[in-house]
XYZ file of C-alpha atoms in Angstrom:
726
model
C 207.621 140.512 -12.210
C 208.000 143.718 -14.205
C 211.328 145.549 -14.680
C 210.099 148.152 -12.046
C 209.654 145.309 -9.420
C 211.760 145.975 -6.351
C 214.102 143.284 -5.109
C 212.041 143.028 -1.885
C 209.148 141.566 -3.782
C 211.156 138.501 -4.782
C 209.645 135.367 -3.228
C 212.162 133.958 -0.860
C 211.527 130.409 -2.124
C 212.767 131.591 -5.519
C 216.204 132.016 -3.932
C 216.018 128.767 -1.836
C 217.707 125.534 -2.561
C 215.160 122.461 -2.291
C 217.889 120.218 -1.317
C 219.609 121.829 1.739
C 216.623 124.291 2.191
C 219.112 127.245 2.639
C 219.782 130.226 0.469
C 221.265 129.165 -2.922
C 225.100 129.163 -3.149
C 226.771 129.181 -6.580
C 223.348 128.239 -8.064
C 223.315 125.745 -10.933
C 220.336 125.606 -13.269
C 218.911 122.391 -14.834
C 217.288 122.302 -18.324
C 213.884 122.170 -16.465
C 214.888 125.627 -14.917
C 215.065 124.341 -11.433
C 218.214 125.566 -9.625
C 220.260 124.099 -6.870
C 223.449 124.881 -4.980
C 226.467 123.307 -6.885
C 227.825 121.439 -3.680
C 224.224 120.072 -3.010
C 224.185 118.670 -6.574
C 227.655 117.295 -6.213
C 226.464 115.432 -2.961
C 223.438 113.770 -4.665
C 225.063 112.743 -7.916
C 227.562 109.813 -7.974
C 230.993 110.416 -9.272
C 230.983 109.568 -12.989
C 227.315 109.670 -13.344
C 226.029 110.702 -16.752
C 222.503 111.655 -15.690
C 220.771 113.696 -13.102
C 217.287 113.531 -11.878
C 215.603 116.827 -10.797
C 214.682 116.712 -6.962
C 211.544 118.841 -7.675
C 209.980 117.751 -10.953
C 211.753 114.234 -11.215
C 212.804 114.930 -14.867
C 215.955 113.206 -15.978
C 218.688 115.263 -17.766
C 221.905 114.265 -19.353
C 224.903 115.910 -17.653
C 227.328 117.978 -19.784
C 230.961 117.016 -20.264
C 232.072 118.860 -17.020
C 229.422 117.056 -14.787
C 227.851 119.304 -12.179
C 230.409 121.982 -12.824
C 229.579 121.965 -16.494
C 225.974 122.943 -15.816
C 225.025 126.684 -16.375
C 225.203 129.049 -13.463
C 221.991 131.097 -12.988
C 223.722 134.405 -13.101
C 220.437 136.292 -12.398
C 219.812 134.566 -9.187
C 223.426 134.738 -8.228
C 223.505 138.411 -8.757
C 220.502 138.966 -6.544
C 221.981 136.699 -3.804
C 225.215 138.548 -3.982
C 223.532 141.859 -3.608
C 221.288 140.577 -0.634
C 224.611 139.285 1.008
C 226.241 142.695 0.365
C 223.175 144.381 2.117
C 223.396 141.975 5.067
C 227.030 142.334 5.530
C 226.992 146.171 5.667
C 224.167 146.050 8.100
C 226.182 143.828 10.437
C 229.430 145.671 10.244
C 229.498 149.073 8.133
C 233.375 149.348 8.728
C 235.221 148.222 5.700
C 238.679 148.692 4.295
C 238.730 150.935 1.367
C 240.258 149.565 -1.710
C 242.018 152.846 -2.501
C 243.231 154.409 0.876
C 243.271 151.168 2.736
C 241.813 152.795 5.632
C 239.117 150.992 7.639
C 236.063 153.175 7.955
C 232.489 153.236 7.117
C 231.840 152.158 3.620
C 230.114 154.571 1.246
C 229.979 152.632 -2.008
C 230.801 149.372 -3.793
C 232.536 149.253 -7.075
C 231.568 146.117 -8.989
C 234.380 146.692 -11.473
C 236.935 146.720 -8.546
C 234.624 144.134 -6.726
C 235.408 145.953 -3.403
C 234.274 148.768 -0.967
C 234.975 152.529 -1.110
C 235.096 155.147 1.667
C 233.108 158.407 1.059
C 236.235 160.405 0.111
C 237.469 157.789 -2.362
C 233.798 157.177 -3.600
C 233.666 160.753 -4.693
C 237.126 160.783 -6.479
C 236.217 157.221 -7.962
C 233.017 158.547 -9.388
C 234.312 161.770 -10.932
C 237.970 160.964 -12.003
C 238.450 160.413 -15.760
C 240.862 157.616 -14.809
C 238.024 155.587 -13.603
C 235.602 156.596 -16.365
C 234.874 152.822 -17.169
C 234.071 152.083 -13.579
C 231.322 154.996 -13.240
C 228.363 152.761 -14.400
C 229.307 150.012 -11.990
C 229.722 152.121 -8.759
C 226.816 151.534 -6.423
C 226.110 153.920 -3.423
C 225.471 151.869 -0.273
C 222.704 154.522 0.727
C 220.806 152.912 -2.253
C 220.973 149.567 -0.786
C 218.629 150.596 2.186
C 216.152 151.793 -0.521
C 212.860 149.793 -0.697
C 212.457 150.469 -4.460
C 215.817 149.068 -5.859
C 215.058 147.160 -8.902
C 216.561 144.069 -10.592
C 217.281 146.179 -13.575
C 219.247 148.547 -11.722
C 221.264 145.844 -9.976
C 221.832 144.181 -13.363
C 223.178 147.478 -14.891
C 225.805 147.465 -12.175
C 227.523 144.272 -13.229
C 230.270 144.068 -15.474
C 230.723 141.881 -18.469
C 231.940 138.451 -17.899
C 235.571 137.535 -18.429
C 236.646 135.516 -21.409
C 237.005 131.791 -20.387
C 240.081 131.372 -22.661
C 241.743 134.728 -21.863
C 240.989 135.345 -18.249
C 242.537 138.760 -18.029
C 240.156 140.194 -20.724
C 236.491 140.993 -20.535
C 234.099 139.480 -23.101
C 233.041 141.666 -25.976
C 231.314 139.325 -28.375
C 229.081 136.166 -28.387
C 229.838 132.973 -30.262
C 226.472 131.623 -31.223
C 228.119 128.585 -32.890
C 229.273 127.567 -29.338
C 226.050 128.251 -27.582
C 226.407 132.063 -27.074
C 229.600 131.681 -25.317
C 231.095 135.069 -24.271
C 234.504 135.676 -25.824
C 236.996 138.513 -26.251
C 238.377 139.921 -29.516
C 241.650 137.679 -29.390
C 239.412 134.625 -29.576
C 237.978 135.643 -32.912
C 241.381 134.955 -34.444
C 241.872 131.818 -32.557
C 239.629 128.873 -31.804
C 236.416 130.867 -32.693
C 237.711 131.861 -36.114
C 235.003 131.331 -38.758
C 232.180 130.930 -36.224
C 229.054 133.005 -36.104
C 229.841 135.968 -34.045
C 227.205 138.518 -32.611
C 227.370 141.820 -30.705
C 225.749 140.959 -27.339
C 223.277 143.855 -27.090
C 221.543 143.209 -30.476
C 221.580 139.346 -29.783
C 220.110 140.023 -26.337
C 217.319 142.251 -27.794
C 216.317 139.567 -30.276
C 216.274 136.805 -27.740
C 214.283 138.854 -25.223
C 211.569 139.643 -27.863
C 211.551 135.827 -28.660
C 211.159 134.977 -25.029
C 208.259 137.456 -24.674
C 206.497 135.993 -27.624
C 206.737 132.445 -26.218
C 205.543 133.499 -22.736
C 202.666 135.330 -24.302
C 201.745 132.171 -26.074
C 202.277 129.971 -23.006
C 200.091 132.221 -20.915
C 197.223 131.319 -23.117
C 197.179 127.909 -21.541
C 197.496 129.019 -18.012
C 193.822 128.609 -17.234
C 193.884 125.125 -18.562
C 196.728 124.125 -16.511
C 195.260 125.638 -13.210
C 191.748 124.409 -13.924
C 192.698 120.718 -14.373
C 193.070 120.228 -10.644
C 189.591 121.367 -10.123
C 188.480 118.971 -12.732
C 190.470 116.208 -11.131
C 188.967 116.950 -7.703
C 185.435 116.738 -9.267
C 186.346 113.449 -10.923
C 187.685 112.002 -7.650
C 184.485 112.968 -5.896
C 182.245 111.654 -8.662
C 184.153 108.442 -8.645
C 183.378 107.937 -5.016
C 179.714 108.715 -5.571
C 179.554 106.469 -8.608
C 181.036 103.493 -6.819
C 178.712 103.861 -3.859
C 175.603 104.216 -6.357
C 176.604 101.215 -8.603
C 177.386 99.074 -5.473
C 173.969 99.974 -4.017
C 172.160 99.334 -7.399
C 173.917 96.081 -7.628
C 173.055 95.027 -4.065
C 169.360 95.977 -4.712
C 169.350 93.967 -8.017
C 170.910 90.981 -6.175
C 168.422 91.313 -3.306
C 165.453 91.292 -5.860
C 166.884 88.307 -7.795
C 167.532 86.406 -4.563
C 164.084 86.944 -3.110
C 162.570 85.857 -6.544
C 164.570 82.815 -6.510
C 163.751 81.892 -2.850
C 160.046 82.537 -3.645
C 160.376 80.037 -6.441
C 161.949 77.588 -4.021
C 159.132 78.103 -1.568
C 156.377 77.829 -4.238
C 158.121 74.648 -5.507
C 158.057 73.256 -1.946
C 154.416 74.226 -1.553
C 153.421 72.720 -4.864
C 155.073 69.491 -3.819
C 153.087 69.299 -0.551
C 149.835 70.117 -2.446
C 150.491 67.328 -5.123
C 151.691 64.900 -2.393
C 148.373 65.671 -0.577
C 146.405 65.200 -3.730
C 148.108 61.817 -4.217
C 147.272 60.535 -0.840
C 143.497 61.739 -1.264
C 143.263 59.992 -4.581
C 144.963 56.974 -3.119
C 142.588 56.869 -0.218
C 139.577 57.215 -2.587
C 140.650 54.509 -4.844
C 141.403 51.984 -1.947
C 138.210 52.897 0.005
C 136.082 52.456 -3.136
C 137.743 49.189 -3.849
C 137.323 48.078 -0.324
C 133.494 48.539 -0.608
C 133.542 46.662 -3.873
C 135.513 43.792 -2.450
C 134.081 43.837 0.935
C 131.881 40.856 0.149
C 134.476 39.094 -1.482
C 137.153 39.823 1.155
C 136.640 36.609 3.070
C 137.100 34.764 -0.207
C 139.530 37.134 -2.008
C 141.538 38.864 0.781
C 144.669 38.029 -1.065
C 143.396 39.616 -4.261
C 142.369 42.736 -2.196
C 145.813 43.055 -0.413
C 147.554 42.606 -3.827
C 145.442 45.376 -5.352
C 146.202 47.613 -2.514
C 149.784 46.960 -2.871
C 149.747 47.717 -6.542
C 147.949 51.077 -5.840
C 150.387 51.916 -3.083
C 153.386 51.097 -5.359
C 151.950 53.241 -8.172
C 151.290 56.011 -5.676
C 154.745 55.647 -4.275
C 156.305 55.734 -7.745
C 154.471 58.830 -8.680
C 155.493 60.537 -5.439
C 159.075 59.619 -5.906
C 159.032 61.020 -9.400
C 157.384 64.159 -8.163
C 159.906 64.381 -5.309
C 162.850 63.975 -7.865
C 161.455 66.584 -10.181
C 160.865 68.896 -7.294
C 164.417 68.051 -5.934
C 166.083 68.762 -9.380
C 164.101 72.006 -9.600
C 165.180 73.000 -6.200
C 168.718 72.026 -6.862
C 168.747 74.243 -10.034
C 167.265 77.210 -8.255
C 169.801 76.771 -5.449
C 172.539 76.520 -8.161
C 171.195 79.752 -9.801
C 171.330 81.371 -6.360
C 174.912 80.320 -5.920
C 175.852 81.501 -9.540
C 174.051 84.789 -8.701
C 175.950 85.316 -5.522
C 179.411 84.552 -7.307
C 178.422 86.867 -10.137
C 177.629 89.523 -7.399
C 181.019 89.068 -5.788
C 182.748 89.238 -9.228
C 180.899 92.514 -10.042
C 181.581 94.050 -6.713
C 185.318 92.921 -7.230
C 185.306 94.439 -10.664
C 183.909 97.809 -9.079
C 186.632 97.871 -6.442
C 189.376 97.046 -9.016
C 188.035 99.823 -11.340
C 187.817 102.273 -8.436
C 191.382 101.365 -7.406
C 192.659 101.670 -10.905
C 190.841 104.951 -11.607
C 191.841 106.384 -8.230
C 195.456 105.462 -9.179
C 195.194 107.266 -12.554
C 193.563 110.315 -10.942
C 196.343 110.467 -8.407
C 198.838 110.253 -11.258
C 197.042 112.951 -13.111
C 196.867 115.067 -9.975
C 200.605 114.710 -9.442
C 201.246 115.291 -13.170
C 199.290 118.613 -13.138
C 200.664 119.670 -9.686
C 204.034 119.249 -11.436
C 202.912 121.389 -14.441
C 201.626 124.160 -12.392
C 204.771 124.272 -10.377
C 206.779 124.243 -13.611
C 204.401 127.010 -14.992
C 205.095 129.097 -11.847
C 208.839 128.437 -12.086
C 209.069 129.147 -15.774
C 207.065 132.313 -15.365
C 209.199 133.518 -12.353
C 212.510 132.723 -14.304
C 211.376 134.454 -17.408
C 209.963 137.479 -15.569
C 213.317 137.825 -13.587
C 215.246 137.617 -16.820
C 213.138 140.083 -18.619
C 213.275 142.464 -15.625
C 217.066 142.335 -15.266
C 217.736 143.456 -18.825
C 221.295 141.945 -18.411
C 222.670 141.208 -21.971
C 225.286 138.909 -21.186
C 223.031 136.779 -18.814
C 220.255 136.879 -21.224
C 222.017 135.475 -24.230
C 223.135 132.537 -22.183
C 220.022 131.776 -20.313
C 217.193 132.714 -22.661
C 217.762 129.835 -25.091
C 217.371 127.353 -22.067
C 214.227 129.197 -20.933
C 212.689 129.105 -24.375
C 213.412 125.403 -24.578
C 211.654 124.826 -21.200
C 208.768 127.102 -22.303
C 208.238 124.956 -25.530
C 208.204 121.725 -23.644
C 205.798 123.092 -21.045
C 203.607 124.446 -23.747
C 203.498 120.999 -25.490
C 202.706 119.331 -22.312
C 199.866 121.676 -21.369
C 198.537 121.502 -24.945
C 198.374 117.686 -24.833
C 194.830 116.387 -24.801
C 193.935 115.470 -21.237
C 192.025 112.324 -20.688
C 188.327 112.492 -20.187
C 187.360 112.929 -16.405
C 184.154 111.192 -17.196
C 186.154 107.994 -17.954
C 187.967 108.093 -14.677
C 184.977 109.137 -12.507
C 182.754 106.235 -13.720
C 182.814 102.478 -13.189
C 181.633 99.978 -15.872
C 179.705 96.903 -14.848
C 177.562 94.652 -16.978
C 173.989 93.830 -16.053
C 173.198 90.587 -13.941
C 172.566 87.778 -16.310
C 168.883 87.530 -17.003
C 167.566 84.584 -15.010
C 171.314 83.802 -14.145
C 171.554 80.487 -15.963
C 174.108 77.852 -14.817
C 175.976 77.199 -18.008
C 176.226 78.408 -21.578
C 174.439 81.695 -21.202
C 177.126 83.330 -23.261
C 177.875 81.776 -26.565
C 179.787 82.412 -29.849
C 177.671 82.937 -33.007
C 177.737 80.062 -35.191
C 178.810 82.115 -38.263
C 180.939 85.088 -39.036
C 178.890 88.150 -38.539
C 181.053 90.234 -40.914
C 184.417 90.443 -42.572
C 186.237 93.790 -42.187
C 188.840 95.007 -44.787
C 191.708 96.718 -43.024
C 192.780 100.038 -44.749
C 196.325 100.443 -43.332
C 198.997 101.977 -45.305
C 202.505 100.569 -45.736
C 202.014 97.701 -43.243
C 202.841 94.502 -45.355
C 202.312 92.154 -42.510
C 199.728 92.459 -39.741
C 200.783 90.615 -36.541
C 198.707 91.591 -33.444
C 195.513 93.273 -32.246
C 194.271 94.666 -28.975
C 191.364 96.826 -27.803
C 190.426 98.732 -24.643
C 187.210 99.055 -22.752
C 186.043 101.997 -24.712
C 186.093 99.772 -27.911
C 189.241 101.494 -29.461
C 191.027 98.965 -31.794
C 194.840 98.942 -32.285
C 196.716 96.813 -34.783
C 200.529 96.306 -34.979
C 202.421 95.101 -38.089
C 205.586 95.279 -40.058
C 206.349 97.333 -43.099
C 208.065 95.763 -46.252
C 211.396 96.838 -44.585
C 210.367 94.907 -41.539
C 209.988 98.045 -39.417
C 207.336 97.937 -36.573
C 204.207 100.008 -37.211
C 201.130 100.734 -35.133
C 197.643 101.781 -36.275
C 194.399 102.863 -34.561
C 191.431 101.831 -36.537
C 187.551 102.290 -36.348
C 185.235 99.301 -35.794
C 184.691 99.278 -39.696
C 188.388 99.029 -40.558
C 188.958 102.618 -41.245
C 192.453 104.157 -40.367
C 192.335 106.921 -37.636
C 196.189 107.251 -37.172
C 199.261 105.240 -37.909
C 202.937 105.480 -36.980
C 206.066 103.603 -38.166
C 208.937 103.221 -35.742
C 211.988 103.650 -37.930
C 214.518 102.307 -35.239
C 212.869 98.997 -34.902
C 213.286 95.934 -37.012
C 212.022 92.399 -36.531
C 209.874 89.560 -37.420
C 207.001 90.376 -35.297
C 205.375 93.324 -33.481
C 202.889 92.837 -30.673
C 200.819 95.150 -28.623
C 198.395 95.516 -25.628
C 196.607 98.333 -23.894
C 198.308 99.651 -20.694
C 195.649 102.489 -20.200
C 193.095 104.271 -22.159
C 195.649 106.114 -24.355
C 198.978 104.188 -23.823
C 199.867 101.041 -25.756
C 202.710 98.721 -24.745
C 204.508 97.281 -27.904
C 207.339 94.927 -28.522
C 209.428 94.464 -31.745
C 211.019 91.073 -31.752
C 214.009 91.528 -34.034
C 215.788 94.237 -31.854
C 214.174 92.774 -28.761
C 212.725 96.201 -28.034
C 209.916 97.139 -25.673
C 208.214 100.506 -25.981
C 205.042 102.632 -25.206
C 203.053 104.540 -27.754
C 200.814 107.338 -26.671
C 197.747 107.717 -28.958
C 197.187 111.499 -27.967
C 200.287 112.945 -29.558
C 201.697 109.815 -31.231
C 204.861 110.053 -29.048
C 206.811 106.701 -28.389
C 209.755 105.536 -26.294
C 211.563 102.221 -26.780
C 214.271 100.354 -24.718
C 216.387 97.443 -25.688
C 215.818 94.367 -23.359
C 219.571 93.883 -22.950
C 219.964 97.518 -21.824
C 217.874 97.210 -18.808
C 218.106 93.531 -17.834
C 221.421 92.390 -16.339
C 222.726 89.180 -17.473
C 220.205 88.965 -20.277
C 220.907 86.027 -22.513
C 222.418 87.158 -25.858
C 220.017 84.961 -27.962
C 216.934 85.976 -25.997
C 213.980 86.955 -28.188
C 210.716 88.479 -27.173
C 207.596 86.883 -28.536
C 204.500 88.167 -26.773
C 203.070 90.998 -24.595
C 200.370 91.753 -22.232
C 199.496 94.279 -19.569
C 198.262 94.453 -15.991
C 196.868 98.070 -15.880
C 195.858 97.666 -12.125
C 199.613 97.187 -11.170
C 200.767 99.272 -14.016
C 202.754 96.434 -15.408
C 203.818 95.359 -18.853
C 204.461 91.552 -19.089
C 206.665 90.315 -21.930
C 207.154 86.702 -22.942
C 210.055 85.183 -24.614
C 211.117 82.278 -26.579
C 212.237 80.619 -23.476
C 210.629 80.132 -20.021
C 211.622 83.764 -18.826
C 208.874 86.386 -18.419
C 209.919 90.002 -17.810
C 207.911 92.548 -15.972
C 208.239 96.309 -16.515
C 206.471 99.401 -15.256
C 204.969 102.097 -17.359
C 208.413 104.001 -17.161
C 209.916 100.922 -18.875
C 211.872 100.187 -15.659
C 212.464 96.333 -15.080
C 210.482 95.305 -12.057
C 211.189 91.617 -11.878
C 211.770 88.352 -13.899
C 209.566 85.296 -13.595
C 210.590 81.742 -14.570
C 207.600 79.804 -16.140
C 207.112 76.172 -14.902
C 209.042 73.427 -16.736
C 205.919 72.189 -18.416
C 206.150 75.214 -20.657
C 208.993 75.850 -23.176
C 208.011 79.271 -24.453
C 205.303 81.895 -24.197
C 203.898 82.364 -27.714
C 200.825 84.147 -26.520
C 199.917 85.567 -23.099
C 197.159 87.437 -21.300
C 196.523 88.597 -17.833
C 193.312 87.895 -15.971
C 192.499 88.063 -12.190
C 196.173 88.027 -11.205
C 196.916 84.866 -13.252
C 198.977 84.650 -16.477
C 197.425 82.618 -19.414
C 200.317 81.211 -21.449
C 199.998 79.599 -24.962
C 202.898 77.490 -25.890
C 202.229 77.158 -29.615
C 205.606 75.919 -30.882
C 206.889 74.023 -27.736
C 204.667 71.610 -25.883
C 201.622 72.789 -27.756
C 199.627 73.168 -24.513
C 198.011 76.137 -22.640
C 198.169 76.938 -18.901
C 197.168 79.277 -16.255
C 200.148 80.125 -14.065
C 200.748 82.346 -11.056
C 202.951 85.434 -11.279
C 205.126 84.407 -8.342
C 208.877 85.335 -8.172
C 211.134 83.805 -9.047
C 209.280 80.630 -10.297
C 205.519 80.527 -11.104
C 203.339 77.621 -10.457
C 200.593 75.946 -12.574
C 197.068 76.849 -11.569
C 195.487 74.633 -14.216
C 195.744 73.466 -17.786
C 193.348 74.360 -20.487
C 191.675 71.342 -21.926
C 192.436 70.789 -25.632
C 189.743 70.879 -28.144
C 187.462 67.834 -28.374
C 187.023 68.192 -32.082
C 188.506 65.373 -34.296
C 192.288 65.167 -34.019
C 194.696 65.640 -31.208
C 197.401 67.688 -32.939
C 196.036 71.116 -31.701
C 198.318 73.914 -30.667
C 197.150 77.246 -28.832
C 197.830 80.317 -30.705
C 196.306 83.265 -28.956
C 194.187 83.953 -25.910
C 191.994 86.670 -24.720
C 189.217 87.313 -22.103
C 185.909 89.082 -22.582
C 184.295 91.569 -20.216
C 181.570 88.768 -19.654
C 184.326 87.001 -17.785
C 184.830 84.005 -20.211
C 188.132 82.914 -21.734
C 188.543 82.662 -25.546
C 191.484 80.834 -27.002
C 192.437 80.213 -30.668
C 193.602 76.698 -31.348
C 195.209 75.418 -34.769
C 195.520 71.899 -35.783
C 198.482 70.397 -37.798
C 196.230 70.174 -40.784
C 195.355 73.870 -40.739
C 191.892 73.661 -39.022
C 191.260 76.598 -36.662
C 188.946 76.671 -33.506
C 187.761 79.293 -31.296
C 187.163 77.687 -27.833
C 185.213 79.284 -25.043
C 186.319 78.311 -21.508
C 184.525 78.599 -18.134
C 185.161 81.741 -16.105
C 186.948 79.718 -13.420
C 189.132 78.336 -16.204
C 190.262 75.104 -17.914
C 186.922 73.606 -18.838
C 185.438 73.930 -22.406
C 182.057 75.667 -22.697
C 181.759 75.419 -26.471
C 183.836 75.326 -29.782
C 183.430 77.060 -32.997
C 185.297 76.198 -36.258
C 186.867 78.944 -38.399
C 186.950 78.813 -42.071
C 190.440 77.386 -42.811
C 190.771 79.813 -45.812
C 191.540 82.512 -43.189
C 194.842 82.054 -41.430
C 193.873 83.608 -38.134
C 196.744 84.722 -35.923
C 195.226 86.718 -33.070
C 192.117 87.201 -31.147
C 190.598 90.047 -28.981
C 187.228 91.002 -27.642
C 185.870 94.314 -28.143
C 182.799 96.230 -26.987
C 180.421 97.701 -29.403
C 176.938 99.266 -29.401
C 175.544 95.849 -30.369
C 177.317 94.162 -27.437
C 180.627 92.381 -27.136
C 182.226 90.904 -30.101
C 185.182 88.619 -30.924
C 187.703 89.946 -33.443
C 189.980 87.593 -35.352
C 193.035 88.922 -37.157
C 194.072 87.229 -40.346
C 197.668 86.880 -41.701
C 198.538 88.014 -45.139
C 194.976 89.117 -46.180
C 194.773 92.124 -43.721
C 191.109 91.223 -42.702
C 189.094 91.044 -39.463
C 186.525 88.339 -38.763
C 183.870 89.402 -36.508
C 181.791 87.001 -34.317
C 178.997 87.822 -31.985
C 178.785 86.774 -28.362
C 175.233 85.813 -27.779
């Protein structure tokens, strides 16, 4: 919107309140630059509220001391609306009472200094008399109101300086930059604004307009990126649907081929049984008939001997046949079991595809809404800045431009932020069907440690937890020597990619879990804080447990954390039976009470809607429980290790992409075991003992080019033990 743009070119929506959908009245502007009627805001904000949520962009702002009345008035928009109302009123009824002669006749002009109408005679006197010399720049001929080319700048030049808020009978002459560019009169410089930084409005407005122009030029460089993201999101959404269909079809074809192969093996086994059974009968017939000829002469004398021989041959043949049938039945049973396992695996993989599709579709929707909001903010910021620069109203500019510049900086930072790869959201990841689909033990843990990785993490004295995402990104949390929580993103070889220390956290433990590709949920136990860390720009936000949960016990201490990305949930365990669920906005969703067989949640993990709970310090048992509110129920208990000793306690738990469950157990004497459990839970598949010289405290599964691996985090030595999954 250039300075020469006429008022008629202003979009009507720019002057519309999104609450009442009418023309703005006494427009108040929020820090996000969205504007609403003052009365509308007063209706939607509760009395005494300290915050306000923007109806348009949902951004939450802190209200100033005066509440809604303390919000800044959008004087540019107000001036435009007042002029439009002036135009409309003259069109409806041109007869007005002249402020000079007090006669009611057709108005010829409007004096913004007098704030009233003038007849044609008084207009001429008003415009020429030296008595009203200071009114001359503010007299507006109503004949111009009908012109289509009246500009915002022309309208702005007619307005008078605002009155001093302290001395209402005086016009403002200076700006106090110490008080946020507040307009003040000369007497104020000797009073409450004495010693403050004071500026002449014209020079200050010029500086700020140049600053705004520079920021807008910089922002416009990112316009194409902001608008093009919606196209990329649409492509990703379409590609996701295509990929899901293709992967499902591919999986079904693979299942059909494997099923046909197993059915053929069953048919071949049955055919082989029939053939061998016939061969046995033939051999039996040959033997008995041959023996019959040999003994035919002796039959009369040795009939009993013949019958005994036949019985022995028949018994031997029956025994061989039973063994053959048993072997065939066992092979058939195994093949049928393989077919059952195959069908179960197919259903798991199809469910995984559906889950990934729903999760990715949800993320795409969130991204779409996010970039819709950015585009709308872009358009609003651009329209607001153009209007301000077009008006050239010094007093309005010095008050509005700082807010506009802040909004521009925030928007620029948001647009500059690295966007998630659309390829990650448009695809679905599925593992190949197990070759031959064995019934048990197909996946195992390597007998020995594949490698020991040294962690090169600065300032972290104590390493406390580890997590990874499907892309293989590894994140570790720990504590500095000052017991401040820290987070580090590392490579698969232990190299440091990025690290951040949270100065406002203090505790005895820091735990972490991936919520999405870039967002990591974090807890710091000492202050009972829950937060989210964004790897893209290293931003973070924390809340205190007691600030969001009513009647939170004063001695409550957070101990563990996991996430449910499908439902956008963060699950926090405590040194009690309480489990708290939050969403990605760190809003409390619900509280769940664990079954009374559990005393505390030392380690937790989510899998297929169930919560795995390690009660390391309490009952020293591990359970899978439901997430029912208010009280969960036990689904099953994990079998304790069978290795010597019974004093085992579960320390950490994770699941692999292969569907198996891995739990770290520690024995009272210091022995450590990794236990692999069946996919349906509870039953031990195998056990691996860990060298007790490494005090392992946490376990996670990570995807590498060589396949899935188990990473074990050690306490004190800052090392990772890597085991292969074979």
